[in-house]
């Protein structure tokens, strides 16, 4: 039943025909219809008119399915071989009640682009369901119903324009009311058409990156978690490592930032896992990248400073060796900066006393002439003595001279001064004597005379 004889075999009766197992198919009456392979005809309860798009690049051809849903149920028709801007009439044989929406799916390799679908019944007003600029692409047997029946997409699908499509790789939809698929986290993955995401699990030496696994970079490591851990600054690792190893440096270098750094001049390191270049002492030195220090001594007249020898300045001295100080000469001593047979400036190895001539004193490793009314015997004297009040001297004098004042003058502050009234002084006096209360004197008097009359 539902077949006919064809080319030495059996084939299904086409649409709107039927058979009960004879050699040929029988056409249905004009008021009835039937699907392919039918054993009987059915009443045409609904007319379904399908109109393809009019524009030149409209997608047509192929086979697709139209499903009409009503308040009593749904029924489908299969469409094949339709062209651009063409109307095709099909029929429903199931009572679906009042049509409420139309769904189109399985649009073939190139899909199909429709303008509208009209559904009519003798008892109902014709209803038009528009599909402006809309096409249905090919889907597998698990494809959801696509079209204007559904405002949202079911689980595993998301809206793409007016079309529900399977969620792409690394996206998902677990709800029946979602309009779009949700992206998985960057640490998660999902295959096409998923309702959930799964965490990415990486092996040791890898980390999660953009929904996959990538090797940990140099100087990092992982044991299979989602991220890589930095090695300590004293350790290193290759790409894709599960652990770090210590940095070992050669002599004269230190461990720094996952590598070996050369020690600077006048610093040293024994190498190995040392993280520091030790600074040489003042009497030590080393070349760049050295693993040991050199102790040095200075020649006479120089001192150790900043890993070298420097010449002692004038009026200081040093015995050399490991001395770190230039000793200062005494005030009655001096020294030259330059000494020896070297062509470069050198310090003195000893100090010699300063000897001054009469009228001068030793000061700052030399001699100095002093002011009036002071004197010095010279030699190693470090002081100029002050003259007495009745004495005086000129600058640079070796002795003081006694003032020779006349009668009526007194010597003080290194000069002769005229005495006031009612006082007197004799030659050589350093002070004036006051007259008795019964006598008087004039200026510059050498004695008191007369008497006071009341």
Tab-separated table of C-alpha atoms in Angstrom:
chain	number	residue	atom	x	y	z
A	1	UNK	CA	0.000	0.000	0.000
A	2	UNK	CA	1.114	3.547	-0.864
A	3	UNK	CA	3.492	2.263	-3.554
A	4	UNK	CA	3.489	1.513	-7.275
A	5	UNK	CA	5.598	-0.531	-9.679
A	6	UNK	CA	8.500	1.360	-11.261
A	7	UNK	CA	11.606	0.143	-13.099
A	8	UNK	CA	11.368	-3.437	-11.912
A	9	UNK	CA	10.698	-2.313	-8.363
A	10	UNK	CA	8.396	-0.352	-6.057
A	11	UNK	CA	8.334	3.422	-5.415
A	12	UNK	CA	6.133	5.626	-3.192
A	13	UNK	CA	3.040	7.237	-4.627
A	14	UNK	CA	3.529	10.996	-5.034
A	15	UNK	CA	1.601	13.676	-3.137
A	16	UNK	CA	-2.189	13.844	-3.841
A	17	UNK	CA	-2.252	10.188	-4.981
A	18	UNK	CA	-2.741	6.853	-3.229
A	19	UNK	CA	-2.578	3.041	-3.762
A	20	UNK	CA	-3.671	-0.056	-1.936
A	21	UNK	CA	-0.843	-2.195	-3.276
A	22	UNK	CA	-1.595	-2.364	-6.989
A	23	UNK	CA	0.802	-1.569	-9.801
A	24	UNK	CA	-0.132	2.111	-10.084
A	25	UNK	CA	-1.250	5.094	-7.956
A	26	UNK	CA	-4.704	6.719	-8.111
A	27	UNK	CA	-5.246	10.498	-8.076
A	28	UNK	CA	-7.164	11.939	-5.126
A	29	UNK	CA	-10.404	13.854	-5.835
A	30	UNK	CA	-9.974	17.619	-6.195
A	31	UNK	CA	-11.439	18.208	-2.738
A	32	UNK	CA	-8.975	15.850	-1.119
A	33	UNK	CA	-5.218	15.556	-0.673
A	34	UNK	CA	-2.616	13.086	0.502
A	35	UNK	CA	1.109	13.028	1.377
A	36	UNK	CA	3.634	10.869	-0.446
A	37	UNK	CA	3.204	7.088	0.059
A	38	UNK	CA	-0.467	7.334	1.092
A	39	UNK	CA	-2.963	4.465	1.035
A	40	UNK	CA	-5.917	6.898	0.996
A	41	UNK	CA	-6.889	10.528	0.444
A	42	UNK	CA	-7.911	13.066	3.045
A	43	UNK	CA	-10.164	16.078	3.080
A	44	UNK	CA	-8.401	19.370	2.468
A	45	UNK	CA	-9.084	21.147	5.760
A	46	UNK	CA	-6.611	24.014	5.227
A	47	UNK	CA	-5.052	25.686	2.225
A	48	UNK	CA	-1.429	26.676	2.818
A	49	UNK	CA	-0.061	29.140	0.246
A	50	UNK	CA	3.694	29.794	0.356
A	51	UNK	CA	5.189	32.842	-1.377
A	52	UNK	CA	8.952	33.143	-1.941
A	53	UNK	CA	10.797	36.471	-1.935
A	54	UNK	CA	10.734	38.650	-5.029
A	55	UNK	CA	14.264	40.089	-5.013
A	56	UNK	CA	16.806	38.783	-7.491
A	57	UNK	CA	19.123	37.175	-4.933
A	58	UNK	CA	16.330	35.457	-3.012
A	59	UNK	CA	17.306	31.993	-1.791
A	60	UNK	CA	15.030	29.262	-3.115
A	61	UNK	CA	15.168	25.652	-4.211
A	62	UNK	CA	15.837	22.726	-1.943
A	63	UNK	CA	13.304	21.085	0.339
A	64	UNK	CA	11.979	22.621	3.522
A	65	UNK	CA	9.165	22.059	5.984
A	66	UNK	CA	6.349	24.362	7.003
A	67	UNK	CA	4.639	23.796	10.334
A	68	UNK	CA	1.347	25.525	11.151
A	69	UNK	CA	0.372	25.717	14.807
A	70	UNK	CA	-3.175	26.378	16.008
A	71	UNK	CA	-5.117	26.272	19.238
A	72	UNK	CA	-5.956	22.557	18.728
A	73	UNK	CA	-2.529	21.326	17.596
A	74	UNK	CA	-0.115	21.514	14.646
A	75	UNK	CA	0.480	19.921	11.244
A	76	UNK	CA	3.277	20.111	8.653
A	77	UNK	CA	3.695	20.196	4.892
A	78	UNK	CA	6.856	19.562	2.865
A	79	UNK	CA	7.865	21.999	0.118
A	80	UNK	CA	10.247	21.198	-2.764
A	81	UNK	CA	11.275	22.773	-6.054
A	82	UNK	CA	9.993	26.308	-5.470
A	83	UNK	CA	11.455	29.256	-7.409
A	84	UNK	CA	11.961	32.963	-6.723
A	85	UNK	CA	8.760	35.056	-6.551
A	86	UNK	CA	6.564	31.943	-6.773
A	87	UNK	CA	3.414	30.901	-4.924
A	88	UNK	CA	2.820	27.271	-4.062
A	89	UNK	CA	-0.370	25.840	-2.538
A	90	UNK	CA	-0.351	22.864	-0.176
A	91	UNK	CA	-2.958	21.398	2.130
A	92	UNK	CA	-3.385	20.375	5.742
A	93	UNK	CA	-5.533	17.342	6.565
A	94	UNK	CA	-5.394	17.663	10.357
A	95	UNK	CA	-7.726	19.938	12.304
A	96	UNK	CA	-5.378	22.297	14.146
A	97	UNK	CA	-8.042	24.826	15.058
A	98	UNK	CA	-7.436	28.518	14.634
A	99	UNK	CA	-3.926	29.026	13.109
A	100	UNK	CA	-1.696	31.083	15.424
A	101	UNK	CA	1.790	30.939	13.919
A	102	UNK	CA	3.939	29.399	11.202
A	103	UNK	CA	7.352	27.811	11.591
A	104	UNK	CA	9.753	27.015	8.727
A	105	UNK	CA	12.796	24.745	9.117
A	106	UNK	CA	15.272	22.494	7.276
A	107	UNK	CA	15.891	25.004	4.528
A	108	UNK	CA	18.277	22.921	2.443
A	109	UNK	CA	21.903	23.618	1.585
A	110	UNK	CA	21.252	27.165	0.370
A	111	UNK	CA	18.268	27.854	2.589
A	112	UNK	CA	15.031	29.440	1.458
A	113	UNK	CA	13.886	33.067	1.586
A	114	UNK	CA	10.115	33.678	1.981
A	115	UNK	CA	7.831	36.665	1.765
A	116	UNK	CA	4.771	35.227	3.512
A	117	UNK	CA	2.674	32.134	4.274
A	118	UNK	CA	-1.144	32.259	4.094
A	119	UNK	CA	-3.322	29.733	5.871
A	120	UNK	CA	-7.094	29.529	5.111
A	121	UNK	CA	-10.047	27.298	6.068
A	122	UNK	CA	-13.622	27.392	5.089
A	123	UNK	CA	-14.616	28.205	8.645
A	124	UNK	CA	-11.853	30.780	9.264
A	125	UNK	CA	-10.701	34.026	7.762
A	126	UNK	CA	-7.446	33.710	5.809
A	127	UNK	CA	-4.448	34.532	7.993
A	128	UNK	CA	-1.174	35.846	6.517
A	129	UNK	CA	2.107	35.269	8.311
A	130	UNK	CA	4.840	37.567	6.874
A	131	UNK	CA	8.506	36.566	6.597
A	132	UNK	CA	10.214	39.772	5.366
A	133	UNK	CA	13.815	39.229	4.224
A	134	UNK	CA	14.026	35.961	6.119
A	135	UNK	CA	15.491	32.615	5.183
A	136	UNK	CA	15.873	29.299	6.894
A	137	UNK	CA	19.170	27.473	6.645
A	138	UNK	CA	19.803	23.772	6.719
A	139	UNK	CA	19.697	22.108	10.121
A	140	UNK	CA	20.056	18.559	11.359
A	141	UNK	CA	17.341	16.459	12.930
A	142	UNK	CA	17.832	18.116	16.322
A	143	UNK	CA	17.129	21.539	14.891
A	144	UNK	CA	14.522	23.558	16.802
A	145	UNK	CA	11.496	25.023	15.106
A	146	UNK	CA	12.544	28.339	13.621
A	147	UNK	CA	10.312	31.154	12.603
A	148	UNK	CA	7.799	33.662	13.890
A	149	UNK	CA	6.245	31.217	16.362
A	150	UNK	CA	9.067	31.708	18.832
A	151	UNK	CA	10.202	35.038	20.295
A	152	UNK	CA	12.954	33.296	22.277
A	153	UNK	CA	15.169	30.339	21.470
A	154	UNK	CA	15.175	26.979	23.292
A	155	UNK	CA	18.147	25.577	25.214
A	156	UNK	CA	21.304	25.054	23.110
A	157	UNK	CA	20.159	27.750	20.620
A	158	UNK	CA	20.339	31.528	20.352
A	159	UNK	CA	18.880	34.226	18.134
A	160	UNK	CA	20.796	35.290	15.033
A	161	UNK	CA	18.672	38.019	13.559
A	162	UNK	CA	15.287	36.319	13.178
A	163	UNK	CA	16.829	32.877	13.230
A	164	UNK	CA	17.514	30.509	16.123
A	165	UNK	CA	20.885	28.886	15.566
A	166	UNK	CA	22.847	26.423	17.688
A	167	UNK	CA	25.079	28.160	20.215
A	168	UNK	CA	28.597	28.420	18.870
A	169	UNK	CA	31.706	26.878	20.343
A	170	UNK	CA	32.436	28.225	23.849
A	171	UNK	CA	28.918	29.642	24.230
A	172	UNK	CA	25.808	28.108	25.787
A	173	UNK	CA	22.109	28.542	26.511
A	174	UNK	CA	20.409	26.640	29.297
A	175	UNK	CA	17.087	28.506	29.294
A	176	UNK	CA	13.960	28.212	27.174
A	177	UNK	CA	13.402	31.966	27.280
A	178	UNK	CA	16.841	33.238	26.264
A	179	UNK	CA	17.242	35.369	23.158
A	180	UNK	CA	21.017	34.897	22.879
A	181	UNK	CA	23.742	32.477	23.845
A	182	UNK	CA	26.057	33.340	26.729
A	183	UNK	CA	29.828	33.307	26.382
A	184	UNK	CA	31.724	30.816	28.503
A	185	UNK	CA	34.384	32.205	30.818
A	186	UNK	CA	37.861	32.337	29.303
A	187	UNK	CA	38.760	29.405	31.565
A	188	UNK	CA	35.864	27.281	30.231
A	189	UNK	CA	34.894	25.513	26.989
A	190	UNK	CA	31.808	24.077	25.339
A	191	UNK	CA	31.053	22.390	22.008
A	192	UNK	CA	28.502	23.783	19.569
A	193	UNK	CA	24.897	23.621	20.818
A	194	UNK	CA	25.708	23.409	24.536
A	195	UNK	CA	23.574	24.073	27.590
A	196	UNK	CA	26.572	24.594	29.880
A	197	UNK	CA	30.333	25.155	29.980
A	198	UNK	CA	33.054	22.999	31.493
A	199	UNK	CA	36.246	24.154	33.140
A	200	UNK	CA	39.405	23.775	31.093
A	201	UNK	CA	41.811	21.328	32.745
A	202	UNK	CA	45.444	21.796	31.772
A	203	UNK	CA	48.411	19.549	32.459
A	204	UNK	CA	51.477	20.583	34.459
A	205	UNK	CA	53.478	23.389	32.861
A	206	UNK	CA	50.366	24.875	31.223
A	207	UNK	CA	47.743	27.469	32.056
A	208	UNK	CA	44.292	28.316	30.780
A	209	UNK	CA	44.201	30.910	28.002
A	210	UNK	CA	41.289	31.806	25.724
A	211	UNK	CA	39.313	28.611	26.375
A	212	UNK	CA	42.391	26.440	25.912
A	213	UNK	CA	45.785	25.581	27.353
A	214	UNK	CA	49.056	27.313	26.642
A	215	UNK	CA	52.569	26.720	27.946
A	216	UNK	CA	53.748	28.722	30.939
A	217	UNK	CA	56.325	31.305	29.815
A	218	UNK	CA	59.963	31.299	30.863
A	219	UNK	CA	60.641	31.749	34.606
A	220	UNK	CA	57.121	30.647	35.562
A	221	UNK	CA	55.644	27.237	36.349
A	222	UNK	CA	52.367	25.439	37.042
A	223	UNK	CA	51.225	22.093	38.369
A	224	UNK	CA	48.093	22.030	36.233
A	225	UNK	CA	46.020	24.868	37.679
A	226	UNK	CA	44.477	27.723	35.718
A	227	UNK	CA	47.438	30.092	35.975
A	228	UNK	CA	51.232	30.106	36.111
A	229	UNK	CA	53.241	31.120	39.164
A	230	UNK	CA	56.334	33.340	38.910
A	231	UNK	CA	59.608	31.751	39.953
A	232	UNK	CA	61.466	33.553	42.773
A	233	UNK	CA	64.064	36.018	41.474
A	234	UNK	CA	66.811	33.537	42.388
A	235	UNK	CA	65.325	30.724	40.291
A	236	UNK	CA	64.665	30.004	36.601
A	237	UNK	CA	62.520	27.739	34.445
A	238	UNK	CA	62.037	26.951	30.774
A	239	UNK	CA	58.712	27.339	28.953
A	240	UNK	CA	56.168	24.744	29.996
A	241	UNK	CA	57.846	23.965	33.324
A	242	UNK	CA	56.248	22.354	36.358
A	243	UNK	CA	58.887	23.693	38.774
A	244	UNK	CA	61.744	26.176	39.122
A	245	UNK	CA	65.441	25.528	39.717
A	246	UNK	CA	68.053	27.643	41.483
A	247	UNK	CA	70.303	29.966	39.481
A	248	UNK	CA	74.008	29.137	39.959
A	249	UNK	CA	76.484	31.854	38.984
A	250	UNK	CA	80.209	31.762	38.376
A	251	UNK	CA	82.662	33.648	40.565
A	252	UNK	CA	82.361	37.426	40.254
A	253	UNK	CA	78.626	37.397	39.586
A	254	UNK	CA	75.454	37.547	41.689
A	255	UNK	CA	71.942	36.148	41.204
A	256	UNK	CA	69.500	38.854	40.132
A	257	UNK	CA	66.165	38.710	38.273
A	258	UNK	CA	66.476	35.050	37.257
A	259	UNK	CA	69.978	35.620	35.834
A	260	UNK	CA	73.596	36.290	36.745
A	261	UNK	CA	74.761	39.917	36.971
A	262	UNK	CA	78.465	40.880	36.861
A	263	UNK	CA	79.783	42.564	40.016
A	264	UNK	CA	81.021	46.138	39.583
A	265	UNK	CA	84.584	47.338	40.158
A	266	UNK	CA	85.628	47.150	43.847
A	267	UNK	CA	82.899	44.618	44.653
A	268	UNK	CA	83.209	40.821	44.714
A	269	UNK	CA	81.064	37.693	44.812
A	270	UNK	CA	82.017	34.041	45.303
A	271	UNK	CA	79.295	33.087	42.779
A	272	UNK	CA	76.981	30.133	43.364
A	273	UNK	CA	73.605	31.271	44.706
A	274	UNK	CA	74.976	34.527	46.155
A	275	UNK	CA	72.538	37.395	45.691
A	276	UNK	CA	74.925	40.196	46.676
A	277	UNK	CA	78.234	41.679	45.552
A	278	UNK	CA	80.221	42.533	48.677
A	279	UNK	CA	81.927	45.933	48.713
A	280	UNK	CA	85.706	45.983	49.191
A	281	UNK	CA	87.180	47.797	52.176
A	282	UNK	CA	88.993	51.100	51.732
A	283	UNK	CA	92.410	49.427	51.453
A	284	UNK	CA	91.119	46.772	49.059
A	285	UNK	CA	90.214	46.779	45.394
A	286	UNK	CA	88.952	44.477	42.665
A	287	UNK	CA	88.281	44.516	38.938
A	288	UNK	CA	84.814	44.203	37.437
A	289	UNK	CA	83.543	40.625	37.706
A	290	UNK	CA	86.107	39.650	40.345
A	291	UNK	CA	85.602	36.837	42.815
A	292	UNK	CA	88.242	38.028	45.292
A	293	UNK	CA	89.746	41.295	46.535
A	294	UNK	CA	93.308	42.612	46.500
A	295	UNK	CA	94.768	44.340	49.585
A	296	UNK	CA	97.216	47.121	48.742
A	297	UNK	CA	99.573	49.517	50.628
A	298	UNK	CA	100.559	53.090	49.894
A	299	UNK	CA	104.026	54.621	49.744
A	300	UNK	CA	105.226	57.269	52.188
A	301	UNK	CA	103.357	60.541	51.903
A	302	UNK	CA	100.062	58.948	50.824
A	303	UNK	CA	96.995	57.528	52.558
A	304	UNK	CA	94.442	54.858	51.616
A	305	UNK	CA	91.087	56.186	50.417
A	306	UNK	CA	88.354	54.905	48.103
A	307	UNK	CA	90.278	51.797	47.105
A	308	UNK	CA	93.365	53.769	46.107
A	309	UNK	CA	96.211	55.972	47.362
A	310	UNK	CA	95.888	59.753	47.500
A	311	UNK	CA	98.649	62.292	48.165
A	312	UNK	CA	98.646	64.000	51.541
A	313	UNK	CA	98.154	67.787	51.230
A	314	UNK	CA	100.636	70.406	52.346
A	315	UNK	CA	101.446	70.468	56.059
A	316	UNK	CA	100.285	66.884	56.624
A	317	UNK	CA	102.168	63.592	56.427
A	318	UNK	CA	101.688	59.841	56.284
A	319	UNK	CA	104.059	56.938	56.752
A	320	UNK	CA	102.209	55.077	53.965
A	321	UNK	CA	101.360	51.389	54.265
A	322	UNK	CA	97.691	50.843	55.156
A	323	UNK	CA	97.342	54.231	56.857
A	324	UNK	CA	93.970	55.811	56.182
A	325	UNK	CA	94.873	59.237	57.584
A	326	UNK	CA	97.278	62.047	56.851
A	327	UNK	CA	98.509	63.305	60.208
A	328	UNK	CA	98.513	67.076	60.675
A	329	UNK	CA	101.807	68.817	61.481
A	330	UNK	CA	102.216	70.679	64.744
A	331	UNK	CA	101.791	74.462	64.638
A	332	UNK	CA	105.561	74.901	64.730
A	333	UNK	CA	106.079	72.412	61.916
A	334	UNK	CA	105.421	72.311	58.144
A	335	UNK	CA	105.714	69.962	55.222
A	336	UNK	CA	105.588	70.175	51.459
A	337	UNK	CA	103.061	68.343	49.377
A	338	UNK	CA	105.706	67.216	46.936
A	339	UNK	CA	108.640	65.043	47.863
A	340	UNK	CA	110.745	62.179	46.469
A	341	UNK	CA	111.828	61.492	42.980
A	342	UNK	CA	108.446	60.882	41.441
A	343	UNK	CA	107.247	63.196	38.748
A	344	UNK	CA	103.766	63.276	40.218
A	345	UNK	CA	102.897	65.191	43.396
A	346	UNK	CA	103.644	63.202	46.531
A	347	UNK	CA	103.218	63.879	50.256
A	348	UNK	CA	106.092	64.323	52.738
A	349	UNK	CA	107.171	61.417	54.856
A	350	UNK	CA	107.970	63.700	57.893
A	351	UNK	CA	107.636	67.277	59.210
A	352	UNK	CA	110.422	69.859	59.988
A	353	UNK	CA	110.254	72.612	62.626
A	354	UNK	CA	109.508	76.229	61.692
A	355	UNK	CA	112.192	78.738	62.934
A	356	UNK	CA	111.258	82.443	62.955
A	357	UNK	CA	113.439	85.507	63.093
A	358	UNK	CA	113.140	88.182	65.795
A	359	UNK	CA	109.828	90.048	65.692
A	360	UNK	CA	107.838	87.122	64.238
A	361	UNK	CA	105.882	84.165	65.650
A	362	UNK	CA	104.969	80.708	64.257
A	363	UNK	CA	101.425	80.512	62.901
A	364	UNK	CA	99.785	77.928	60.542
A	365	UNK	CA	103.084	76.219	59.637
A	366	UNK	CA	104.708	79.574	58.786
A	367	UNK	CA	105.717	82.853	60.432
A	368	UNK	CA	103.643	85.997	60.924
A	369	UNK	CA	104.613	89.618	61.683
A	370	UNK	CA	102.559	91.105	64.497
A	371	UNK	CA	101.209	94.614	65.163
A	372	UNK	CA	102.737	97.602	66.986
A	373	UNK	CA	103.380	97.403	70.736
A	374	UNK	CA	104.062	93.656	70.666
A	375	UNK	CA	107.326	91.778	70.332
A	376	UNK	CA	108.746	88.269	69.762
A	377	UNK	CA	112.229	86.901	70.197
A	378	UNK	CA	111.627	84.617	67.155
A	379	UNK	CA	112.888	81.032	67.123
A	380	UNK	CA	110.077	78.583	67.873
A	381	UNK	CA	107.934	81.198	69.633
A	382	UNK	CA	104.237	80.804	68.861
A	383	UNK	CA	103.208	84.045	70.602
A	384	UNK	CA	103.909	87.789	70.341
A	385	UNK	CA	104.220	89.299	73.813
A	386	UNK	CA	102.421	92.605	74.524
A	387	UNK	CA	104.529	95.618	75.654
A	388	UNK	CA	103.917	97.183	79.087
A	389	UNK	CA	101.809	100.375	79.261
A	390	UNK	CA	104.957	102.588	79.536
A	391	UNK	CA	106.555	100.770	76.590
A	392	UNK	CA	106.096	100.723	72.848
A	393	UNK	CA	107.342	98.920	69.740
A	394	UNK	CA	106.971	99.055	65.972
A	395	UNK	CA	105.537	96.228	63.859
A	396	UNK	CA	107.928	93.232	63.675
A	397	UNK	CA	109.916	94.312	66.732
A	398	UNK	CA	112.006	91.909	68.775
A	399	UNK	CA	111.788	94.009	71.987
A	400	UNK	CA	109.854	96.915	73.617
A	401	UNK	CA	111.317	100.394	74.329
A	402	UNK	CA	110.510	102.397	77.513
A	403	UNK	CA	108.674	105.685	76.889
A	404	UNK	CA	110.691	108.845	77.739
A	405	UNK	CA	108.013	111.255	78.995
A	406	UNK	CA	108.832	114.843	80.208
A	407	UNK	CA	107.736	116.398	83.471
A	408	UNK	CA	103.969	116.831	83.570
A	409	UNK	CA	103.365	113.793	81.301
A	410	UNK	CA	102.446	110.257	82.344
A	411	UNK	CA	103.105	107.109	80.291
A	412	UNK	CA	100.126	104.724	79.715
A	413	UNK	CA	98.623	102.815	76.753
A	414	UNK	CA	102.089	102.969	75.137
A	415	UNK	CA	102.122	106.797	74.813
A	416	UNK	CA	102.885	110.015	76.869
A	417	UNK	CA	99.818	111.905	77.978
A	418	UNK	CA	99.532	115.498	79.393
A	419	UNK	CA	98.151	115.444	82.916
A	420	UNK	CA	95.007	117.364	83.966
A	421	UNK	CA	94.710	120.253	86.491
A	422	UNK	CA	95.533	119.573	90.143
A	423	UNK	CA	97.730	116.560	89.263
A	424	UNK	CA	101.418	116.241	88.650
A	425	UNK	CA	103.927	113.749	87.235
A	426	UNK	CA	107.686	113.560	86.993
A	427	UNK	CA	109.671	112.212	84.129
A	428	UNK	CA	109.381	108.402	83.983
A	429	UNK	CA	106.113	108.219	85.914
A	430	UNK	CA	103.436	105.958	84.489
A	431	UNK	CA	100.645	107.576	86.500
A	432	UNK	CA	99.692	111.105	87.611
A	433	UNK	CA	99.615	111.969	91.308
A	434	UNK	CA	96.716	113.966	92.685
A	435	UNK	CA	97.645	117.250	94.491
A	436	UNK	CA	96.861	117.587	98.219
A	437	UNK	CA	93.585	119.328	98.947
A	438	UNK	CA	95.445	122.497	100.058
A	439	UNK	CA	97.453	122.826	96.767
A	440	UNK	CA	96.802	123.319	93.069
A	441	UNK	CA	98.598	122.738	89.729
A	442	UNK	CA	98.264	123.702	86.087
A	443	UNK	CA	98.174	121.382	83.090
A	444	UNK	CA	101.339	119.357	82.494
A	445	UNK	CA	102.616	120.175	86.011
A	446	UNK	CA	105.551	118.395	87.570
A	447	UNK	CA	104.595	119.550	91.100
A	448	UNK	CA	101.809	121.173	93.126
A	449	UNK	CA	102.174	124.786	94.329
A	450	UNK	CA	100.406	127.524	96.294
A	451	UNK	CA	97.618	127.160	98.738
A	452	UNK	CA	93.862	127.290	98.663
A	453	UNK	CA	92.375	130.377	100.387
A	454	UNK	CA	88.724	130.143	101.599
